């Protein structure tokens, strides 16, 4: 057990996974991750090409090209950087390349903010990437190893985004038990892709598709997304056997069995939400928590099963589909439609690094209708 | 070489008379197939890789419009770490090179990546219906720089992309066009044999966008050189080497009147001035490269003994 910065814990897992090509462009709060990796390359602890590029667009493009030759790759980004690489992000998924990328979640401009919320990765939720959200530095470390495992599984062959809260996780120091290099080498077999760029066996990647085949190609991604849930479950089972650390493949369940009021949250706020649940219980409210780990593919059936007895669900969102409301709330309503009839309240809070305290979350529990719960009253008063 | 041996196979969907496909096939065949190709979005991609078919007999990848150079960096790195010493060729049209792809190209050149970047310059966005690009020549009519009562085609001169590339000090730079195919093949061979960042700029006339009959592609390509609007040059480590230009230059009018995109230059008085401006551009280019200009008196050598270079033109 070591006390490690979140970014360091992530970089250590990536180093142990042994990517052959790493490329990234600096953006806060991702930087510590690739700084640690470039140091690992400089020190000879990671045998990889570390390629500095002129933009995130190129960072994504470099790992795309390298992955197409059949080697393990890594990149990391945040916020505007993720949006800047967006078209390549979709392309990587479309070409079924098993790239693993950390998204150190950060708010989007404008106004400019370097601080945490989930708007960046949520904006790319439809990109075809598997999306996993970590709650702690330990989990962030572990999920990166699992990410390579599922991305490279022949039943999946999709890229994976490991989403970690910027600063709150990337820059916080926590006790972490790193997986040993020897255990990682047992867990992650060498990468072997069915098709690669090689003159010995020429193949065409990234072709143009007319309307007779485009739908089929997109459906193949959808099918792989669905299959990945089972593969993730297996991968986490083997990870538990290796390390003793167990993770649910969809979401964590906290005091859920007899819960009447259930909060749904993602990322580091889920840890805070546990305390809020305890406080609500002390007040006599039968509160519980669902902490989503796998946002893509969305665990709709599992949520329906887990939320069957709740009369009220409070969805805590750190991102908004502007003009529509919290994104997770919308996803959940869609999943539950026609099956269960709990009241669903969506609350948006913690945007742009606004502190998510226990009080924020108990306030969310008490919210009666959808809304943005932590607008400052004094600012509301002066608004026209 | 029989049709079945070409590394770009017949049956692709390019227009009749497409200069781009001629250039790309010459370039690919010169490599003997021992390359990996990275392609930007554009005519070459959509006409040769309509899934589930592919005209390519070499490993080939396309990602998006602006990132061919960066993908090539990744492909090169991925192959190198596996011990595969395969030359990587990135290729794009003028939009994917000089406009949306310029940043990635600059990054690739700056890192001194071992990649050959080939620009197939047809002087516009032909795949999307003939819009202006940064490499569209002065006064050319395109669908976004149309000719009208208040406009006279593209108001901006063609971006000097070769100079921008040269400012990055690449290992090898050359210009070529399909009318001089032996010259093109030799430059492709030299580019492939060189290590480090390399750049080959190939002028590829487009019958659709330039508005000429498909049978005229090679002829138009030749006139670009003969009028000194497109000198054939090469640089090693930034030093200008051989330049091929016309022994007897033709007036730019010969080149302009062969193409419908310049037809407005021959309609009224306004065209006279415009053609004089373009002739000045060609003469200035000739002086820069030490080629005989149109106004020079034939038989009297240009300064600094450039006749040798001028007469070596195939």
XYZ file of C-alpha atoms in Angstrom:
698
model
C 0.000 0.000 0.000
C 1.362 3.389 -1.046
C -0.006 6.882 -0.767
C -0.232 8.031 -4.371
C -1.639 10.922 -6.285
C -4.575 9.782 -8.405
C -2.753 10.697 -11.598
C 0.278 8.711 -10.449
C -1.894 5.696 -9.640
C -3.362 5.833 -13.149
C 0.022 6.283 -14.795
C 1.406 3.337 -12.839
C -1.357 1.060 -14.107
C -0.813 2.236 -17.685
C 2.947 1.718 -17.355
C 2.352 -1.812 -16.115
C 0.027 -2.483 -19.041
C 2.963 -1.650 -21.317
C 1.569 0.461 -24.142
C 4.022 0.691 -27.040
C 2.905 4.131 -28.196
C 1.761 6.952 -25.931
C 0.772 10.346 -27.276
C -0.836 13.298 -25.567
C -1.155 17.049 -25.613
C -0.992 19.017 -22.354
C -4.279 19.933 -20.767
C -5.207 20.435 -17.149
C -6.031 18.330 -15.111
C -4.794 15.415 -17.193
C -1.161 16.511 -17.360
C 0.214 14.649 -14.338
C -0.759 11.340 -15.927
C 1.274 11.704 -19.103
C 4.076 13.536 -17.308
C 4.469 10.449 -15.134
C 4.409 8.233 -18.213
C 6.974 10.318 -20.080
C 9.199 10.096 -16.998
C 8.714 6.326 -16.975
C 9.846 6.228 -20.604
C 12.772 8.522 -19.821
C 13.804 6.271 -16.916
C 13.543 3.099 -18.974
C 10.680 1.737 -16.896
C 8.324 1.833 -19.885
C 9.530 0.672 -23.296
C 7.318 2.897 -25.428
C 7.406 5.675 -27.987
C 6.216 8.828 -26.244
C 5.124 11.161 -29.030
C 4.591 14.838 -28.291
C 2.084 16.383 -30.658
C 0.731 19.788 -31.620
C -2.888 19.129 -30.598
C -5.276 16.641 -29.064
C -6.574 16.021 -32.564
C -3.159 14.686 -33.444
C -2.737 12.854 -30.126
C -5.845 10.837 -30.903
C -4.698 10.408 -34.506
C -1.290 9.086 -33.460
C -2.764 6.429 -31.168
C -5.278 5.558 -33.878
C -2.491 4.963 -36.390
C -0.355 3.031 -33.941
C -3.261 0.871 -32.768
C -4.015 0.003 -36.388
C -0.560 -1.564 -36.648
C -1.470 -3.835 -33.744
C 0.236 -2.307 -30.735
C -1.171 -1.259 -27.368
C -1.614 2.506 -27.061
C -2.597 5.136 -24.517
C -3.622 8.758 -24.422
C -5.278 11.054 -21.914
C -7.179 14.280 -22.147
C -9.744 16.587 -20.570
C -12.422 19.053 -21.458
C -11.764 21.103 -24.611
C -9.057 18.617 -25.494
C -11.558 15.789 -25.679
C -13.864 17.880 -27.806
C -10.967 18.893 -30.025
C -10.211 15.218 -30.697
C -13.902 14.365 -30.973
C -14.041 13.414 -34.651
C -11.040 11.138 -34.208
C -12.591 9.687 -31.035
C -15.587 8.535 -33.071
C -13.264 7.297 -35.782
C -11.302 5.114 -33.365
C -14.515 3.419 -32.279
C -15.715 3.036 -35.862
C -12.464 1.337 -36.801
C -12.806 -0.927 -33.750
C -9.380 -0.023 -32.375
C -8.795 -0.952 -28.717
C -7.392 2.378 -27.555
C -7.561 3.167 -23.838
C -7.859 6.813 -22.844
C -8.168 8.544 -19.504
C -10.564 11.445 -19.407
C -9.761 13.615 -16.417
C -13.252 15.072 -16.294
C -13.428 18.850 -16.547
C -16.042 21.458 -17.369
C -16.389 22.868 -20.865
C -16.139 26.466 -22.070
C -17.643 28.903 -21.905
C -17.116 30.307 -19.381
C -13.657 28.815 -19.186
C -13.244 26.497 -16.248
C -10.433 24.099 -15.445
C -12.432 22.440 -12.688
C -14.329 19.216 -12.510
C -17.666 18.195 -13.850
C -18.676 15.447 -16.289
C -19.720 17.510 -19.273
C -16.724 16.567 -21.430
C -17.002 12.791 -21.492
C -20.798 12.925 -21.342
C -20.782 15.019 -24.497
C -19.061 12.078 -26.196
C -21.285 9.425 -24.678
C -22.566 8.475 -28.141
C -19.107 7.973 -29.647
C -19.021 4.183 -29.412
C -16.440 4.123 -26.625
C -17.088 2.110 -23.510
C -17.202 4.555 -20.599
C -16.228 3.616 -17.056
C -16.323 6.066 -14.143
C -13.977 5.627 -11.173
C -14.696 6.722 -7.627
C -11.262 6.447 -6.019
C -7.590 6.428 -6.992
C -7.459 2.700 -6.328
C -10.399 2.101 -8.593
C -8.930 4.383 -11.262
C -5.715 2.342 -11.142
C -7.583 -0.957 -11.370
C -10.052 0.097 -14.055
C -7.274 1.041 -16.465
C -6.020 -2.543 -16.415
C -9.552 -3.854 -16.842
C -10.060 -1.347 -19.661
C -7.263 -2.848 -21.759
C -8.607 -6.294 -21.062
C -12.087 -5.565 -22.395
C -11.002 -3.236 -25.211
C -8.730 -5.927 -26.644
C -11.147 -8.820 -26.151
C -12.010 -10.228 -29.616
C -15.684 -10.177 -28.645
C -15.480 -6.420 -28.073
C -12.685 -4.568 -29.923
C -13.871 -1.159 -28.837
C -11.974 1.717 -27.240
C -12.460 2.441 -23.552
C -12.612 5.796 -21.817
C -11.804 5.671 -18.115
C -13.386 8.768 -16.625
C -11.931 10.239 -13.457
C -12.916 13.435 -11.733
C -10.381 16.165 -12.442
C -8.462 17.386 -9.366
C -10.854 15.663 -6.955
C -9.362 12.362 -8.050
C -6.407 13.172 -10.312
C -4.705 15.491 -7.845
C -5.795 13.952 -4.531
C -3.470 11.668 -2.583
C -4.937 8.378 -1.409
C -3.644 5.016 -0.265
C -3.340 2.739 -3.299
C -2.310 -0.886 -3.614
C -0.795 -1.107 -7.116
C -1.209 -4.354 -8.984
C 2.229 -5.942 -9.346
C 3.808 -5.975 -12.794
C 3.902 -9.756 -12.608
C 0.163 -9.916 -11.919
C -0.546 -7.448 -14.722
C 1.394 -9.579 -17.183
C -0.750 -12.562 -16.201
C -3.942 -10.511 -16.499
C -3.203 -8.787 -19.811
C -2.147 -11.107 -22.627
C -0.116 -9.611 -25.496
C -2.298 -7.712 -27.933
C -3.362 -9.708 -30.965
C -5.691 -8.088 -33.492
C -7.366 -9.903 -36.382
C -6.385 -7.217 -38.911
C -3.410 -4.862 -38.832
C -1.555 -2.599 -41.252
C 1.126 -4.864 -42.651
C 2.475 -5.123 -46.221
C 2.644 -8.886 -45.765
C -1.148 -8.951 -45.593
C -2.578 -5.706 -46.984
C -5.904 -4.547 -45.569
C -7.948 -1.394 -46.047
C -8.991 0.474 -42.898
C -11.459 3.318 -42.628
C -13.209 2.742 -45.931
C -16.084 4.733 -47.278
C -19.529 3.161 -46.853
C -22.581 3.810 -48.950
C -26.136 3.441 -47.577
C -26.205 -0.283 -48.277
C -23.618 -1.060 -45.580
C -23.364 1.898 -43.194
C -26.180 0.777 -40.909
C -24.656 -2.686 -40.580
C -21.289 -1.224 -39.574
C -22.904 0.965 -36.931
C -25.033 -1.894 -35.676
C -21.886 -3.987 -35.276
C -20.597 -1.359 -32.833
C -23.880 -1.407 -30.963
C -23.724 -5.210 -30.728
C -20.128 -5.043 -29.472
C -21.156 -2.475 -26.862
C -23.838 -4.857 -25.611
C -21.439 -7.800 -25.560
C -18.885 -5.778 -23.637
C -21.070 -5.799 -20.508
C -20.633 -9.553 -20.126
C -16.939 -9.340 -21.003
C -16.472 -6.631 -18.374
C -18.182 -8.860 -15.832
C -15.794 -11.705 -16.587
C -12.778 -9.400 -16.618
C -13.701 -8.001 -13.203
C -14.230 -11.540 -11.884
C -10.704 -12.497 -12.920
C -9.397 -9.231 -11.552
C -10.979 -10.046 -8.183
C -9.352 -13.482 -8.214
C -6.014 -11.821 -8.933
C -6.142 -8.948 -6.465
C -8.983 -9.638 -4.062
C -10.641 -6.395 -5.100
C -14.210 -6.818 -6.281
C -16.036 -4.361 -8.474
C -19.567 -4.631 -9.722
C -19.619 -4.438 -13.544
C -22.500 -1.971 -13.643
C -22.931 0.056 -10.451
C -22.315 -0.078 -6.721
C -25.312 -0.695 -4.463
C -25.257 1.007 -1.068
C -28.020 0.367 1.502
C -30.264 -0.458 -1.386
C -32.190 -3.522 -0.258
C -34.828 -1.695 1.771
C -34.336 1.745 0.253
C -37.374 3.841 -0.527
C -35.480 6.884 -1.794
C -32.479 6.086 -4.001
C -29.835 8.465 -5.227
C -28.040 7.766 -8.512
C -24.573 9.279 -8.860
C -21.264 8.767 -10.701
C -17.605 9.348 -9.937
C -16.102 10.637 -6.703
C -19.392 12.158 -5.554
C -20.648 8.614 -4.992
C -18.304 8.346 -2.013
C -19.728 11.539 -0.560
C -23.213 10.284 -1.340
C -22.692 7.310 0.972
C -22.292 9.713 3.872
C -25.367 11.624 2.738
C -27.315 8.343 2.633
C -26.213 7.583 6.185
C -27.362 11.033 7.311
C -30.710 10.586 5.643
C -31.064 7.215 7.336
C -30.308 8.882 10.683
C -33.203 11.201 9.948
C -35.482 8.215 9.393
C -35.478 8.320 5.570
C -34.901 4.904 3.987
C -32.225 6.223 1.641
C -29.963 4.241 -0.669
C -27.419 4.788 -3.393
C -26.655 3.532 -6.844
C -23.172 4.574 -7.998
C -22.857 3.999 -11.737
C -19.503 2.601 -12.821
C -20.362 1.587 -16.402
C -22.104 4.407 -18.195
C -21.577 2.891 -21.664
C -23.005 0.418 -22.308
C -25.704 1.831 -20.053
C -26.821 -0.757 -17.474
C -30.528 -0.235 -18.121
C -31.814 -3.729 -17.282
C -29.690 -3.909 -14.140
C -31.002 -0.538 -12.964
C -34.585 -1.595 -13.578
C -33.982 -4.653 -11.433
C -32.199 -2.742 -8.668
C -34.650 0.146 -8.443
C -37.811 -1.978 -8.397
C -38.794 -1.160 -4.854
C -37.965 2.529 -4.719
C -40.752 5.053 -4.688
C -38.453 7.947 -5.480
C -35.186 8.190 -7.387
C -32.982 11.247 -7.145
C -30.474 11.460 -9.979
C -27.460 13.598 -9.244
C -25.990 14.925 -12.478
C -22.682 16.706 -12.972
C -23.491 17.485 -16.585
C -26.473 18.839 -18.468
C -28.017 18.371 -21.841
C -28.764 22.073 -22.023
C -32.375 22.588 -22.864
C -33.303 19.124 -21.629
C -31.821 18.498 -18.179
C -29.410 16.172 -16.400
C -28.022 13.522 -18.718
C -28.052 10.535 -16.355
C -31.568 11.483 -15.272
C -32.708 11.400 -18.870
C -31.017 8.044 -19.475
C -32.630 6.587 -16.388
C -36.103 7.825 -17.254
C -35.668 6.231 -20.654
C -34.554 2.938 -19.091
C -37.446 2.842 -16.634
C -40.154 4.017 -18.977
C -43.124 1.658 -19.011
C -41.599 -0.678 -16.450
C -41.511 1.074 -13.075
C -43.267 4.114 -11.849
C -41.072 5.697 -9.227
C -40.892 9.449 -9.092
C -37.639 10.516 -10.754
C -36.125 13.824 -9.712
C -33.111 15.099 -11.594
C -30.797 17.484 -9.836
C -27.823 19.200 -11.432
C -24.995 20.313 -9.191
C -21.235 20.368 -8.880
C -20.656 22.040 -12.223
C -17.329 23.689 -12.989
C -15.753 22.486 -9.755
C -18.479 23.662 -7.377
C -17.909 21.677 -4.210
C -20.096 18.599 -3.828
C -20.497 18.309 -0.060
C -22.612 15.981 2.017
C -24.948 18.928 2.406
C -25.194 19.342 -1.383
C -26.320 15.759 -1.650
C -28.766 15.805 1.277
C -30.196 18.902 -0.388
C -30.517 16.818 -3.526
C -32.308 14.102 -1.596
C -34.785 16.731 -0.432
C -35.345 18.266 -3.856
C -38.939 17.992 -4.942
C -38.545 18.650 -8.626
C -35.890 18.734 -11.290
C -33.542 21.628 -11.008
C -30.125 23.077 -10.453
C -29.804 22.849 -6.704
C -26.758 24.834 -5.796
C -27.342 28.135 -7.549
C -26.355 30.813 -5.106
C -29.418 32.586 -3.714
C -27.745 35.999 -3.825
C -27.031 35.586 -7.543
C -30.567 34.491 -8.204
C -31.840 37.642 -6.552
C -29.908 39.988 -8.766
C -30.829 38.097 -11.929
C -33.338 39.940 -14.127
C 3.087 -3.370 -66.129
C -0.311 -4.959 -66.779
C -3.433 -3.532 -65.222
C -3.668 -6.360 -62.703
C -0.215 -5.547 -61.349
C -0.923 -1.924 -60.455
C -1.128 -1.246 -56.744
C -4.280 0.784 -57.347
C -6.580 -1.511 -59.237
C -8.941 -0.594 -62.076
C -12.610 -0.410 -61.173
C -12.305 2.508 -58.755
C -14.952 5.199 -58.989
C -12.936 8.246 -60.025
C -14.078 10.448 -62.917
C -12.812 9.802 -66.434
C -9.589 11.682 -66.973
C -8.878 12.114 -63.251
C -5.342 13.388 -62.775
C -5.350 12.383 -59.126
C -5.731 8.686 -59.855
C -2.939 8.824 -62.424
C -0.652 10.495 -59.893
C -1.577 8.182 -57.041
C -1.097 5.079 -59.168
C 2.317 6.257 -60.368
C 3.327 6.991 -56.787
C 2.061 3.677 -55.425
C 3.586 1.611 -58.215
C 6.948 3.291 -57.678
C 6.940 1.961 -54.114
C 6.671 -1.677 -55.260
C 3.987 -2.087 -52.613
C 6.366 -2.177 -49.667
C 4.690 0.785 -47.977
C 1.856 1.591 -45.618
C -0.449 4.325 -46.880
C -2.349 6.817 -44.733
C -5.001 8.762 -46.621
C -6.931 11.875 -45.724
C -10.618 12.190 -46.539
C -11.202 13.283 -50.106
C -11.589 12.126 -53.702
C -8.858 9.505 -53.462
C -10.446 7.898 -50.417
C -14.062 7.849 -51.546
C -13.291 6.674 -55.080
C -10.975 3.810 -54.134
C -12.370 2.339 -50.913
C -16.117 1.971 -51.258
C -16.723 -0.811 -48.752
C -16.713 -3.771 -49.189
C -14.375 -3.106 -52.119
C -10.936 -1.580 -52.123
C -8.729 -0.653 -55.057
C -5.591 -0.765 -52.884
C -3.118 -3.605 -52.848
C -1.045 -2.041 -50.082
C -1.916 -1.611 -46.382
C -4.092 1.482 -46.349
C -5.854 3.505 -43.668
C -8.091 6.548 -43.687
C -9.187 8.357 -40.556
C -10.504 11.893 -41.056
C -9.849 14.940 -43.219
C -7.203 16.806 -41.297
C -5.083 14.133 -39.635
C -3.267 12.079 -42.279
C 0.131 13.326 -41.109
C -0.580 12.513 -37.458
C -2.025 9.092 -38.214
C 1.088 8.433 -40.284
C 3.220 9.331 -37.269
C 1.314 6.736 -35.270
C 1.528 4.091 -37.988
C 5.260 4.693 -38.328
C 5.755 4.422 -34.559
C 3.614 1.296 -34.330
C 5.505 -0.423 -37.133
C 8.892 0.646 -35.791
C 8.332 -0.736 -32.304
C 7.492 -4.053 -33.944
C 10.717 -3.970 -35.926
C 8.911 -3.521 -39.246
C 10.936 -1.119 -41.376
C 8.085 -0.169 -43.697
C 8.065 3.264 -45.347
C 4.921 5.182 -44.423
C 3.296 7.434 -47.015
C 0.683 9.956 -45.918
C -1.350 11.467 -48.703
C -3.986 14.131 -48.994
C -5.489 16.559 -51.431
C -4.737 20.262 -51.267
C -7.438 20.815 -48.622
C -6.165 17.979 -46.434
C -2.623 19.318 -46.835
C -2.689 23.110 -46.973
C -5.911 23.927 -45.117
C -7.429 21.578 -42.544
C -4.399 19.278 -42.526
C -1.700 21.950 -42.249
C -1.382 21.804 -38.456
C -0.879 18.041 -38.411
C 1.550 18.301 -41.336
C 3.535 20.948 -39.473
C 3.651 18.748 -36.378
C 4.863 15.766 -38.359
C 7.589 17.803 -40.093
C 8.618 19.473 -36.848
C 9.012 16.124 -35.056
C 11.104 14.955 -38.000
C 8.996 11.861 -38.292
C 10.132 9.352 -40.870
C 7.109 9.863 -43.112
C 6.691 10.816 -46.759
C 3.754 13.198 -47.179
C 2.318 13.428 -50.686
C -0.025 16.273 -51.597
C -2.213 15.657 -54.624
C -2.952 19.240 -55.560
C -6.036 19.684 -57.736
C -6.426 23.258 -56.544
C -9.783 22.995 -54.838
C -12.313 20.971 -52.906
C -13.312 18.836 -55.850
C -14.879 15.989 -53.875
C -17.454 18.334 -52.354
C -18.275 20.085 -55.617
C -15.427 22.413 -56.581
C -15.102 24.922 -53.764
C -12.093 27.185 -53.193
C -9.139 25.929 -51.160
C -5.976 27.652 -50.029
C -4.305 26.251 -53.135
C -6.880 27.480 -55.637
C -5.082 29.846 -58.025
C -5.763 33.536 -58.387
C -8.916 34.356 -60.382
C -10.025 30.728 -60.790
C -13.799 30.338 -60.704
C -15.061 27.893 -58.103
C -18.506 27.412 -56.590
C -17.484 29.511 -53.586
C -15.531 32.056 -55.620
C -17.894 32.382 -58.564
C -17.669 34.953 -61.294
C -20.336 37.630 -61.141
C -20.871 41.284 -61.716
C -18.916 42.118 -58.575
C -16.487 39.258 -58.447
C -13.914 37.758 -60.737
C -13.207 34.344 -59.290
C -10.795 33.610 -56.447
C -9.452 36.960 -55.194
C -6.473 35.400 -53.368
C -3.222 34.012 -54.769
C -2.382 30.353 -54.304
C -0.790 29.731 -50.910
C 2.939 29.041 -51.189
C 2.738 25.723 -49.412
C 6.123 24.466 -50.557
C 7.799 27.411 -48.830
C 5.828 26.679 -45.670
C 6.993 23.076 -45.799
C 10.585 24.129 -46.519
C 10.545 26.343 -43.436
C 10.386 23.115 -41.404
C 13.702 21.927 -42.919
C 12.504 18.560 -44.162
C 14.936 16.027 -45.584
C 13.455 16.036 -49.065
C 10.940 18.202 -50.922
C 9.913 18.030 -54.555
C 7.225 19.184 -56.949
C 5.976 17.024 -59.785
C 3.096 16.601 -62.132
C 1.641 13.723 -64.062
C 2.613 14.972 -67.530
C 6.236 14.267 -66.631
C 5.764 10.813 -65.212
C 9.398 9.754 -65.301
C 10.273 12.846 -63.309
C 7.470 12.007 -60.873
C 8.657 8.416 -60.481
C 12.253 9.468 -59.928
C 11.190 11.938 -57.254
C 8.996 9.345 -55.595
C 11.931 6.909 -55.603
C 14.243 9.509 -54.099
C 11.646 10.438 -51.509
C 11.148 6.810 -50.523
C 14.899 6.260 -50.304
C 15.373 9.239 -47.981
C 14.931 8.999 -44.201
C 13.153 11.622 -42.155
C 10.322 13.970 -43.034
C 9.726 14.234 -46.774
C 7.219 16.089 -48.909
C 6.136 15.560 -52.497
C 3.746 18.047 -54.110
C 2.035 16.622 -57.198
C -0.126 18.809 -59.424
C -3.090 16.711 -60.581
C -5.518 18.455 -62.962
C -9.204 17.802 -62.353
C -11.464 17.714 -65.450
C -14.562 18.398 -63.357
C -13.226 21.298 -61.335
C -10.953 22.838 -63.950
C -13.515 22.304 -66.666
C -11.715 20.605 -69.513
C -12.340 17.441 -71.526
C -11.109 14.252 -69.812
C -8.693 13.623 -72.701
C -6.862 16.879 -71.931
C -5.622 16.020 -68.417
C -2.021 15.357 -69.379
C -1.914 18.297 -71.771
C -3.189 20.731 -69.152
C -0.709 19.310 -66.687
C 2.104 19.924 -69.197
C 0.979 23.516 -69.859
C 1.185 24.286 -66.139
C 4.903 23.565 -66.354
C 5.431 25.099 -69.780
C 3.862 28.383 -68.649
C 6.068 28.490 -65.541
C 3.066 28.471 -63.201
C 4.237 25.133 -61.793
C 8.020 24.598 -61.963
C 9.346 21.115 -61.294
C 11.852 21.459 -58.497
C 13.500 19.476 -55.761
C 15.223 20.313 -52.520
C 17.490 18.125 -50.413
C 17.909 19.252 -46.818
C 16.406 22.577 -47.825
C 18.815 23.248 -50.675
C 17.259 23.793 -54.086
C 18.633 21.276 -56.513
C 17.460 20.477 -59.998
C 14.730 22.618 -61.488
C 12.949 21.623 -64.661
C 11.267 24.320 -66.638
C 10.417 25.036 -70.241
C 13.160 25.623 -72.782
C 10.675 27.809 -74.619
C 8.032 29.051 -72.193
C 4.459 29.507 -73.357
C 2.280 32.396 -72.276
C -0.035 31.774 -69.333
C -2.879 32.385 -71.773
C -2.138 28.964 -73.290
C -2.694 27.361 -69.917
C -5.650 29.519 -68.876
C -7.668 29.176 -72.048
C -7.435 25.394 -71.873
C -9.668 25.451 -68.786
C -13.250 26.576 -68.251
C -12.510 27.846 -64.753
C -10.588 30.722 -66.342
C -12.951 31.364 -69.265
C -14.062 34.697 -67.773
C -10.507 35.961 -68.289
C -11.077 35.929 -72.040
C -14.490 37.585 -72.105
C -13.866 41.307 -71.741
C -11.431 44.067 -70.782
C -11.216 43.009 -67.162
C -9.608 39.767 -68.272
C -6.710 41.512 -69.990
C -5.426 42.993 -66.742
C -6.049 39.774 -64.870
C -4.073 37.748 -67.395
C -1.242 40.251 -67.209
C -1.197 39.807 -63.422
C -1.057 36.043 -63.788
C 1.699 36.347 -66.402
C 3.662 38.436 -63.924
C 3.178 35.719 -61.307
C 4.530 33.122 -63.719
C 7.490 35.314 -64.713
C 8.273 35.989 -61.060
C 8.156 32.257 -60.340
C 10.477 31.650 -63.286
C 12.946 34.186 -61.919
C 12.803 32.636 -58.453
C 13.677 29.241 -59.856
C 16.102 30.500 -62.448
C 14.026 29.399 -65.413
C 13.606 31.366 -68.591
C 10.487 33.525 -68.368
C 7.948 34.048 -71.138
C 9.122 37.561 -71.903
C 12.756 36.479 -72.286
C 14.096 36.487 -75.785
C 14.618 32.919 -76.869
C 18.221 32.150 -77.710
C 19.634 34.601 -75.166
C 20.508 32.897 -71.912
C 18.872 33.971 -68.712
C 21.240 35.215 -66.007
C 23.397 32.702 -64.122
C 23.339 30.016 -66.803
C 19.957 28.508 -66.280
C 19.609 27.259 -69.815
C 20.838 23.785 -68.863
C 18.122 23.297 -66.312
C 15.548 24.698 -68.667
C 16.430 22.433 -71.545
C 16.458 19.242 -69.510
C 12.715 19.182 -69.408
C 11.258 15.879 -70.622
